[in-house]
PDB file of C-alpha atoms in Angstrom:
ATOM      1  CA  LEU T  20      91.322 122.269 163.763  1.00  0.00           C
ATOM      2  CA  LEU T  21      91.800 118.853 165.351  1.00  0.00           C
ATOM      3  CA  VAL T  22      93.242 116.401 162.855  1.00  0.00           C
ATOM      4  CA  PRO T  23      92.728 112.785 163.976  1.00  0.00           C
ATOM      5  CA  ALA T  24      95.780 110.574 164.197  1.00  0.00           C
ATOM      6  CA  MET T  25      93.714 107.546 163.257  1.00  0.00           C
ATOM      7  CA  PRO T  26      93.001 106.689 159.615  1.00  0.00           C
ATOM      8  CA  VAL T  27      89.665 107.579 158.077  1.00  0.00           C
ATOM      9  CA  THR T  28      87.797 104.611 156.601  1.00  0.00           C
ATOM     10  CA  THR T  29      85.727 105.673 153.592  1.00  0.00           C
ATOM     11  CA  ALA T  30      84.498 103.073 151.140  1.00  0.00           C
ATOM     12  CA  GLN T  31      81.414 101.591 149.589  1.00  0.00           C
ATOM     13  CA  PHE T  32      79.409 100.133 152.447  1.00  0.00           C
ATOM     14  CA  ASP T  33      80.026  96.484 151.570  1.00  0.00           C
ATOM     15  CA  ASP T  34      83.766  97.161 151.315  1.00  0.00           C
ATOM     16  CA  VAL T  35      84.269  98.826 154.712  1.00  0.00           C
ATOM     17  CA  LYS T  36      86.820  96.957 156.790  1.00  0.00           C
ATOM     18  CA  ALA T  37      87.672  97.574 160.414  1.00  0.00           C
ATOM     19  CA  THR T  38      91.410  98.186 160.310  1.00  0.00           C
ATOM     20  CA  SER T  39      93.860 100.118 162.440  1.00  0.00           C
ATOM     21  CA  ASP T  40      97.478 101.157 162.006  1.00  0.00           C
ATOM     22  CA  HIS T  41      97.872 101.778 165.751  1.00  0.00           C
ATOM     23  CA  ASP T  42      98.503  99.522 168.723  1.00  0.00           C
ATOM     24  CA  ASP T  43      96.311 101.681 170.968  1.00  0.00           C
ATOM     25  CA  ASP T  44      92.910  99.980 171.081  1.00  0.00           C
ATOM     26  CA  ASP T  45      91.409 102.378 173.617  1.00  0.00           C
ATOM     27  CA  VAL T  46      90.362 104.950 171.010  1.00  0.00           C
ATOM     28  CA  PRO T  47      87.043 106.643 170.251  1.00  0.00           C
ATOM     29  CA  VAL T  48      85.291 105.422 167.094  1.00  0.00           C
ATOM     30  CA  ILE T  49      82.656 107.422 165.236  1.00  0.00           C
ATOM     31  CA  ILE T  50      80.534 105.676 162.612  1.00  0.00           C
ATOM     32  CA  LEU T  51      78.777 108.377 160.608  1.00  0.00           C
ATOM     33  CA  LEU T  52      76.128 107.732 157.956  1.00  0.00           C
ATOM     34  CA  HIS T  53      75.678 110.414 155.301  1.00  0.00           C
ATOM     35  CA  GLY T  54      72.475 111.748 153.772  1.00  0.00           C
ATOM     36  CA  VAL T  55      70.904 110.489 150.549  1.00  0.00           C
ATOM     37  CA  GLY T  56      72.960 111.432 147.493  1.00  0.00           C
ATOM     38  CA  GLU T  57      76.099 112.139 149.545  1.00  0.00           C
ATOM     39  CA  SER T  58      79.184 110.043 150.236  1.00  0.00           C
ATOM     40  CA  GLY T  59      80.994 109.157 153.427  1.00  0.00           C
ATOM     41  CA  GLY T  60      84.020 111.329 152.704  1.00  0.00           C
ATOM     42  CA  ASP T  61      81.831 114.437 152.583  1.00  0.00           C
ATOM     43  CA  TRP T  62      81.766 114.453 156.384  1.00  0.00           C
ATOM     44  CA  THR T  63      85.484 114.017 157.096  1.00  0.00           C
ATOM     45  CA  ASN T  64      86.323 117.688 157.680  1.00  0.00           C
ATOM     46  CA  PHE T  65      83.234 118.236 159.816  1.00  0.00           C
ATOM     47  CA  LEU T  66      84.140 115.364 162.130  1.00  0.00           C
ATOM     48  CA  ARG T  67      87.749 116.518 162.393  1.00  0.00           C
ATOM     49  CA  LYS T  68      86.532 119.801 163.858  1.00  0.00           C
ATOM     50  CA  ILE T  69      84.457 118.213 166.625  1.00  0.00           C
ATOM     51  CA  SER T  70      86.391 115.073 167.610  1.00  0.00           C
ATOM     52  CA  PRO T  71      89.447 114.349 169.780  1.00  0.00           C
ATOM     53  CA  PRO T  72      92.662 113.972 167.738  1.00  0.00           C
ATOM     54  CA  ASN T  73      92.918 110.186 168.210  1.00  0.00           C
ATOM     55  CA  THR T  74      89.402 109.439 166.952  1.00  0.00           C
ATOM     56  CA  ARG T  75      88.909 106.724 164.347  1.00  0.00           C
ATOM     57  CA  PHE T  76      86.311 107.655 161.729  1.00  0.00           C
ATOM     58  CA  ILE T  77      84.329 105.052 159.806  1.00  0.00           C
ATOM     59  CA  LEU T  78      82.443 106.834 157.034  1.00  0.00           C
ATOM     60  CA  PRO T  79      80.898 104.294 154.677  1.00  0.00           C
ATOM     61  CA  THR T  80      79.184 105.290 151.458  1.00  0.00           C
ATOM     62  CA  ALA T  81      75.739 103.887 150.721  1.00  0.00           C
ATOM     63  CA  PRO T  82      75.268 101.824 147.541  1.00  0.00           C
ATOM     64  CA  LYS T  83      73.756 103.451 144.474  1.00  0.00           C
ATOM     65  CA  ALA T  84      70.106 102.598 143.913  1.00  0.00           C
ATOM     66  CA  PRO T  85      67.005 104.227 142.407  1.00  0.00           C
ATOM     67  CA  VAL T  86      64.930 106.139 144.958  1.00  0.00           C
ATOM     68  CA  ASN T  87      61.195 106.213 144.271  1.00  0.00           C
ATOM     69  CA  MET T  88      60.409 109.565 145.882  1.00  0.00           C
ATOM     70  CA  PHE T  89      63.072 111.265 143.765  1.00  0.00           C
ATOM     71  CA  GLY T  90      61.689 110.006 140.467  1.00  0.00           C
ATOM     72  CA  PHE T  91      63.640 106.725 140.513  1.00  0.00           C
ATOM     73  CA  ILE T  92      66.919 108.615 140.093  1.00  0.00           C
ATOM     74  CA  GLU T  93      69.882 106.429 141.019  1.00  0.00           C
ATOM     75  CA  MET T  94      71.857 107.850 143.928  1.00  0.00           C
ATOM     76  CA  ASN T  95      73.726 106.800 147.054  1.00  0.00           C
ATOM     77  CA  SER T  96      70.928 105.687 149.368  1.00  0.00           C
ATOM     78  CA  TRP T  97      70.804 103.540 152.494  1.00  0.00           C
ATOM     79  CA  PHE T  98      67.257 102.390 151.746  1.00  0.00           C
ATOM     80  CA  ASN T  99      64.485 103.132 149.277  1.00  0.00           C
ATOM     81  CA  MET T 100      62.024 105.860 150.201  1.00  0.00           C
ATOM     82  CA  TYR T 101      58.662 105.552 148.449  1.00  0.00           C
ATOM     83  CA  ASP T 102      57.323 108.891 149.671  1.00  0.00           C
ATOM     84  CA  SER T 103      57.730 111.242 152.608  1.00  0.00           C
ATOM     85  CA  TYR T 104      56.266 108.717 155.039  1.00  0.00           C
ATOM     86  CA  THR T 105      57.033 105.262 153.639  1.00  0.00           C
ATOM     87  CA  SER T 106      60.364 103.475 153.319  1.00  0.00           C
ATOM     88  CA  ASN T 107      61.580  99.953 152.597  1.00  0.00           C
ATOM     89  CA  ILE T 108      61.881  98.654 156.166  1.00  0.00           C
ATOM     90  CA  LEU T 109      63.507  95.397 155.069  1.00  0.00           C
ATOM     91  CA  GLU T 110      66.346  97.443 153.589  1.00  0.00           C
ATOM     92  CA  VAL T 111      66.541  99.491 156.798  1.00  0.00           C
ATOM     93  CA  LYS T 112      66.880  96.291 158.816  1.00  0.00           C
ATOM     94  CA  GLY T 113      69.509  94.895 156.448  1.00  0.00           C
ATOM     95  CA  MET T 114      71.624  98.042 156.613  1.00  0.00           C
ATOM     96  CA  SER T 115      71.241  98.174 160.396  1.00  0.00           C
ATOM     97  CA  ALA T 116      72.602  94.640 160.637  1.00  0.00           C
ATOM     98  CA  LYS T 117      75.668  95.765 158.683  1.00  0.00           C
ATOM     99  CA  ILE T 118      76.208  98.650 161.091  1.00  0.00           C
ATOM    100  CA  HIS T 119      75.957  96.214 163.983  1.00  0.00           C
ATOM    101  CA  SER T 120      78.647  94.143 162.245  1.00  0.00           C
ATOM    102  CA  ILE T 121      80.935  97.177 162.082  1.00  0.00           C
ATOM    103  CA  VAL T 122      80.440  97.689 165.825  1.00  0.00           C
ATOM    104  CA  GLU T 123      81.341  94.043 166.434  1.00  0.00           C
ATOM    105  CA  GLU T 124      84.409  94.310 164.205  1.00  0.00           C
ATOM    106  CA  GLN T 125      85.664  97.330 166.127  1.00  0.00           C
ATOM    107  CA  MET T 126      85.151  95.484 169.396  1.00  0.00           C
ATOM    108  CA  ALA T 127      87.119  92.554 167.970  1.00  0.00           C
ATOM    109  CA  LEU T 128      89.992  94.982 167.391  1.00  0.00           C
ATOM    110  CA  GLY T 129      89.888  95.832 171.091  1.00  0.00           C
ATOM    111  CA  VAL T 130      87.772  98.987 171.047  1.00  0.00           C
ATOM    112  CA  LYS T 131      85.556  99.301 174.098  1.00  0.00           C
ATOM    113  CA  PRO T 132      81.850  99.511 173.125  1.00  0.00           C
ATOM    114  CA  GLU T 133      81.392 102.570 175.328  1.00  0.00           C
ATOM    115  CA  MET T 134      83.895 104.362 173.057  1.00  0.00           C
ATOM    116  CA  ILE T 135      81.828 103.741 169.904  1.00  0.00           C
ATOM    117  CA  ILE T 136      79.460 106.451 168.680  1.00  0.00           C
ATOM    118  CA  ILE T 137      76.944 106.069 165.841  1.00  0.00           C
ATOM    119  CA  GLY T 138      75.612 109.152 164.094  1.00  0.00           C
ATOM    120  CA  GLY T 139      74.077 110.309 160.863  1.00  0.00           C
ATOM    121  CA  PHE T 140      72.553 113.120 158.847  1.00  0.00           C
ATOM    122  CA  SER T 141      69.077 113.095 157.267  1.00  0.00           C
ATOM    123  CA  GLN T 142      68.451 109.606 155.809  1.00  0.00           C
ATOM    124  CA  GLY T 143      71.694 108.485 157.436  1.00  0.00           C
ATOM    125  CA  GLY T 144      70.447 109.862 160.754  1.00  0.00           C
ATOM    126  CA  ALA T 145      67.221 107.885 160.421  1.00  0.00           C
ATOM    127  CA  LEU T 146      69.268 104.733 159.820  1.00  0.00           C
ATOM    128  CA  ALA T 147      71.669 105.565 162.665  1.00  0.00           C
ATOM    129  CA  LEU T 148      68.735 105.929 165.055  1.00  0.00           C
ATOM    130  CA  TYR T 149      67.189 102.608 164.035  1.00  0.00           C
ATOM    131  CA  ALA T 150      70.560 100.847 164.153  1.00  0.00           C
ATOM    132  CA  SER T 151      71.246 102.229 167.628  1.00  0.00           C
ATOM    133  CA  LEU T 152      67.853 101.283 169.044  1.00  0.00           C
ATOM    134  CA  THR T 153      68.138  97.731 167.666  1.00  0.00           C
ATOM    135  CA  CYS T 154      71.835  97.191 168.404  1.00  0.00           C
ATOM    136  CA  PRO T 155      72.370  94.256 170.795  1.00  0.00           C
ATOM    137  CA  VAL T 156      75.420  96.007 172.269  1.00  0.00           C
ATOM    138  CA  ARG T 157      75.298  99.105 174.444  1.00  0.00           C
ATOM    139  CA  ILE T 158      77.526 101.659 172.722  1.00  0.00           C
ATOM    140  CA  GLY T 159      78.873 104.993 173.896  1.00  0.00           C
ATOM    141  CA  GLY T 160      76.251 107.197 172.286  1.00  0.00           C
ATOM    142  CA  THR T 161      74.177 108.180 169.263  1.00  0.00           C
ATOM    143  CA  PHE T 162      73.540 111.469 167.482  1.00  0.00           C
ATOM    144  CA  ILE T 163      71.022 112.208 164.736  1.00  0.00           C
ATOM    145  CA  LEU T 164      71.071 115.374 162.632  1.00  0.00           C
ATOM    146  CA  SER T 165      68.063 116.638 160.658  1.00  0.00           C
ATOM    147  CA  ALA T 166      66.598 113.137 160.759  1.00  0.00           C
ATOM    148  CA  TRP T 167      63.417 111.249 161.560  1.00  0.00           C
ATOM    149  CA  MET T 168      62.348 107.875 162.949  1.00  0.00           C
ATOM    150  CA  VAL T 169      61.682 104.993 160.570  1.00  0.00           C
ATOM    151  CA  ALA T 170      59.330 102.196 161.670  1.00  0.00           C
ATOM    152  CA  PRO T 171      58.054 104.202 164.663  1.00  0.00           C
ATOM    153  CA  TRP T 172      55.435 101.532 165.373  1.00  0.00           C
ATOM    154  CA  GLU T 173      58.229  99.238 166.579  1.00  0.00           C
ATOM    155  CA  PHE T 174      58.993 101.607 169.455  1.00  0.00           C
ATOM    156  CA  SER T 175      55.880 103.710 170.146  1.00  0.00           C
ATOM    157  CA  GLY T 176      54.272 101.024 172.326  1.00  0.00           C
ATOM    158  CA  MET T 177      57.262 100.649 174.625  1.00  0.00           C
ATOM    159  CA  VAL T 178      57.552 102.139 178.084  1.00  0.00           C
ATOM    160  CA  LYS T 179      60.538 103.780 179.719  1.00  0.00           C
ATOM    161  CA  PRO T 180      63.310 101.242 180.227  1.00  0.00           C
ATOM    162  CA  SER T 181      63.728  99.527 183.570  1.00  0.00           C
ATOM    163  CA  ALA T 182      66.304  97.183 185.030  1.00  0.00           C
ATOM    164  CA  VAL T 183      64.121  94.291 183.904  1.00  0.00           C
ATOM    165  CA  HIS T 184      63.379  95.348 180.332  1.00  0.00           C
ATOM    166  CA  ALA T 185      65.202  97.871 178.175  1.00  0.00           C
ATOM    167  CA  LEU T 186      66.739  98.264 174.763  1.00  0.00           C
ATOM    168  CA  PRO T 187      70.516  98.336 175.396  1.00  0.00           C
ATOM    169  CA  ASN T 188      70.965 101.835 173.984  1.00  0.00           C
ATOM    170  CA  CYS T 189      68.033 103.429 175.756  1.00  0.00           C
ATOM    171  CA  GLN T 190      70.509 104.053 178.560  1.00  0.00           C
ATOM    172  CA  SER T 191      73.441 105.448 176.530  1.00  0.00           C
ATOM    173  CA  PRO T 192      73.531 109.167 175.592  1.00  0.00           C
ATOM    174  CA  MET T 193      71.527 110.242 172.545  1.00  0.00           C
ATOM    175  CA  LEU T 194      71.422 113.721 170.979  1.00  0.00           C
ATOM    176  CA  GLN T 195      68.943 114.852 168.339  1.00  0.00           C
ATOM    177  CA  CYS T 196      69.694 118.124 166.508  1.00  0.00           C
ATOM    178  CA  HIS T 197      67.131 119.710 164.190  1.00  0.00           C
ATOM    179  CA  GLY T 198      66.617 123.064 162.519  1.00  0.00           C
ATOM    180  CA  LEU T 199      63.235 124.735 162.919  1.00  0.00           C
ATOM    181  CA  ALA T 200      63.526 126.043 159.338  1.00  0.00           C
ATOM    182  CA  ASP T 201      64.107 122.580 157.851  1.00  0.00           C
ATOM    183  CA  ILE T 202      61.648 122.071 154.984  1.00  0.00           C
ATOM    184  CA  LYS T 203      63.091 118.763 153.730  1.00  0.00           C
ATOM    185  CA  VAL T 204      62.614 117.014 157.072  1.00  0.00           C
ATOM    186  CA  PRO T 205      60.061 119.250 158.814  1.00  0.00           C
ATOM    187  CA  SER T 206      60.384 119.938 162.513  1.00  0.00           C
ATOM    188  CA  LEU T 207      57.045 118.158 162.986  1.00  0.00           C
ATOM    189  CA  TRP T 208      58.792 114.891 162.056  1.00  0.00           C
ATOM    190  CA  ALA T 209      61.503 115.657 164.597  1.00  0.00           C
ATOM    191  CA  ALA T 210      58.851 116.348 167.223  1.00  0.00           C
ATOM    192  CA  HIS T 211      57.166 113.004 166.501  1.00  0.00           C
ATOM    193  CA  CYS T 212      60.530 111.278 166.872  1.00  0.00           C
ATOM    194  CA  ALA T 213      61.235 113.196 170.082  1.00  0.00           C
ATOM    195  CA  GLY T 214      57.883 112.201 171.541  1.00  0.00           C
ATOM    196  CA  ILE T 215      58.624 108.507 171.133  1.00  0.00           C
ATOM    197  CA  LEU T 216      62.238 108.749 172.281  1.00  0.00           C
ATOM    198  CA  SER T 217      61.223 110.683 175.392  1.00  0.00           C
ATOM    199  CA  ASN T 218      58.984 107.767 176.371  1.00  0.00           C
ATOM    200  CA  ILE T 219      61.505 104.975 175.858  1.00  0.00           C
ATOM    201  CA  HIS T 220      64.880 106.609 176.491  1.00  0.00           C
ATOM    202  CA  ASN T 221      66.522 107.506 179.786  1.00  0.00           C
ATOM    203  CA  ASN T 222      69.407 109.587 178.420  1.00  0.00           C
ATOM    204  CA  TYR T 223      67.993 111.534 175.491  1.00  0.00           C
ATOM    205  CA  ARG T 224      68.210 115.212 174.595  1.00  0.00           C
ATOM    206  CA  VAL T 225      66.837 117.197 171.663  1.00  0.00           C
ATOM    207  CA  LYS T 226      68.290 120.517 170.489  1.00  0.00           C
ATOM    208  CA  GLN T 227      66.397 122.826 168.138  1.00  0.00           C
ATOM    209  CA  TYR T 228      67.963 125.658 166.152  1.00  0.00           C
ATOM    210  CA  ARG T 229      66.099 128.753 165.013  1.00  0.00           C
ATOM    211  CA  ASP T 230      66.554 129.649 161.315  1.00  0.00           C
ATOM    212  CA  LEU T 231      68.514 126.454 160.592  1.00  0.00           C
ATOM    213  CA  GLY T 232      67.430 124.519 157.519  1.00  0.00           C
ATOM    214  CA  HIS T 233      68.415 121.033 156.354  1.00  0.00           C
ATOM    215  CA  GLU T 234      72.078 121.430 157.233  1.00  0.00           C
ATOM    216  CA  VAL T 235      74.516 121.834 160.083  1.00  0.00           C
ATOM    217  CA  ASN T 236      75.985 125.076 161.398  1.00  0.00           C
ATOM    218  CA  ASP T 237      78.421 126.312 164.049  1.00  0.00           C
ATOM    219  CA  ALA T 238      75.857 125.841 166.822  1.00  0.00           C
ATOM    220  CA  VAL T 239      75.293 122.194 165.894  1.00  0.00           C
ATOM    221  CA  GLN T 240      79.046 121.741 165.604  1.00  0.00           C
ATOM    222  CA  HIS T 241      79.529 123.185 169.111  1.00  0.00           C
ATOM    223  CA  ASP T 242      76.841 120.998 170.690  1.00  0.00           C
ATOM    224  CA  LEU T 243      78.137 117.849 168.984  1.00  0.00           C
ATOM    225  CA  ALA T 244      81.700 118.557 170.088  1.00  0.00           C
ATOM    226  CA  LEU T 245      80.510 118.768 173.712  1.00  0.00           C
ATOM    227  CA  PHE T 246      78.397 115.611 173.302  1.00  0.00           C
ATOM    228  CA  ILE T 247      81.313 113.602 171.900  1.00  0.00           C
ATOM    229  CA  SER T 248      83.780 114.980 174.453  1.00  0.00           C
ATOM    230  CA  LYS T 249      81.589 113.887 177.382  1.00  0.00           C
ATOM    231  CA  ILE T 250      81.381 110.346 176.029  1.00  0.00           C
ATOM    232  CA  VAL T 251      85.043 109.775 175.217  1.00  0.00           C
ATOM    233  CA  SER T 252      86.403 111.481 178.358  1.00  0.00           C
ATOM    234  CA  LYS T 253      84.632 109.127 180.792  1.00  0.00           C
TER     235      LYS T 253
END
């Protein structure tokens, strides 16, 4: 078990502050966005197992809000989901802007952008993907777990990036992990996401896991540990 020396930042999303108790600014930073109904702290132990010991974790918790597709029950949610295919894109864009602000705050502390990784699970993975693709700064990498692509029409018409035109993070590493037995976010959604990303991304990989549902397991943990290690050891 690798226990990070850096503090874990877990708070309501609007209250997250980029702070450090260490003079070493050349540290990896992982911003992880939880799934609907969860909280940021739920992912602390998982990240400790797959990250270098000096990694700084930023694990915000989404605000509570009623979610239409779950009968208007109030829960921690990054954006409203009306049904399986429709979400509040304005809320997605607003939350993405806040994630971009966290990236900028970490850079202001002295963290190199290539040492910043954005990731998420389920709804948080969908937001992490959108935030990465729209981030004006090229970061170290992105991972999405059991997630899908929101607002696919914004990206489906693009072509593979070139030196002349490219989204900044279509060049940085991206890993998509999805279970073939996932019934909450079906593998068909992951395949649709993969089809678009394969067309616009130069450094993208998708991993599928037989018999894995809407969760993570040891195989996902292993693949993520390798993904993170390659980024932070450059």
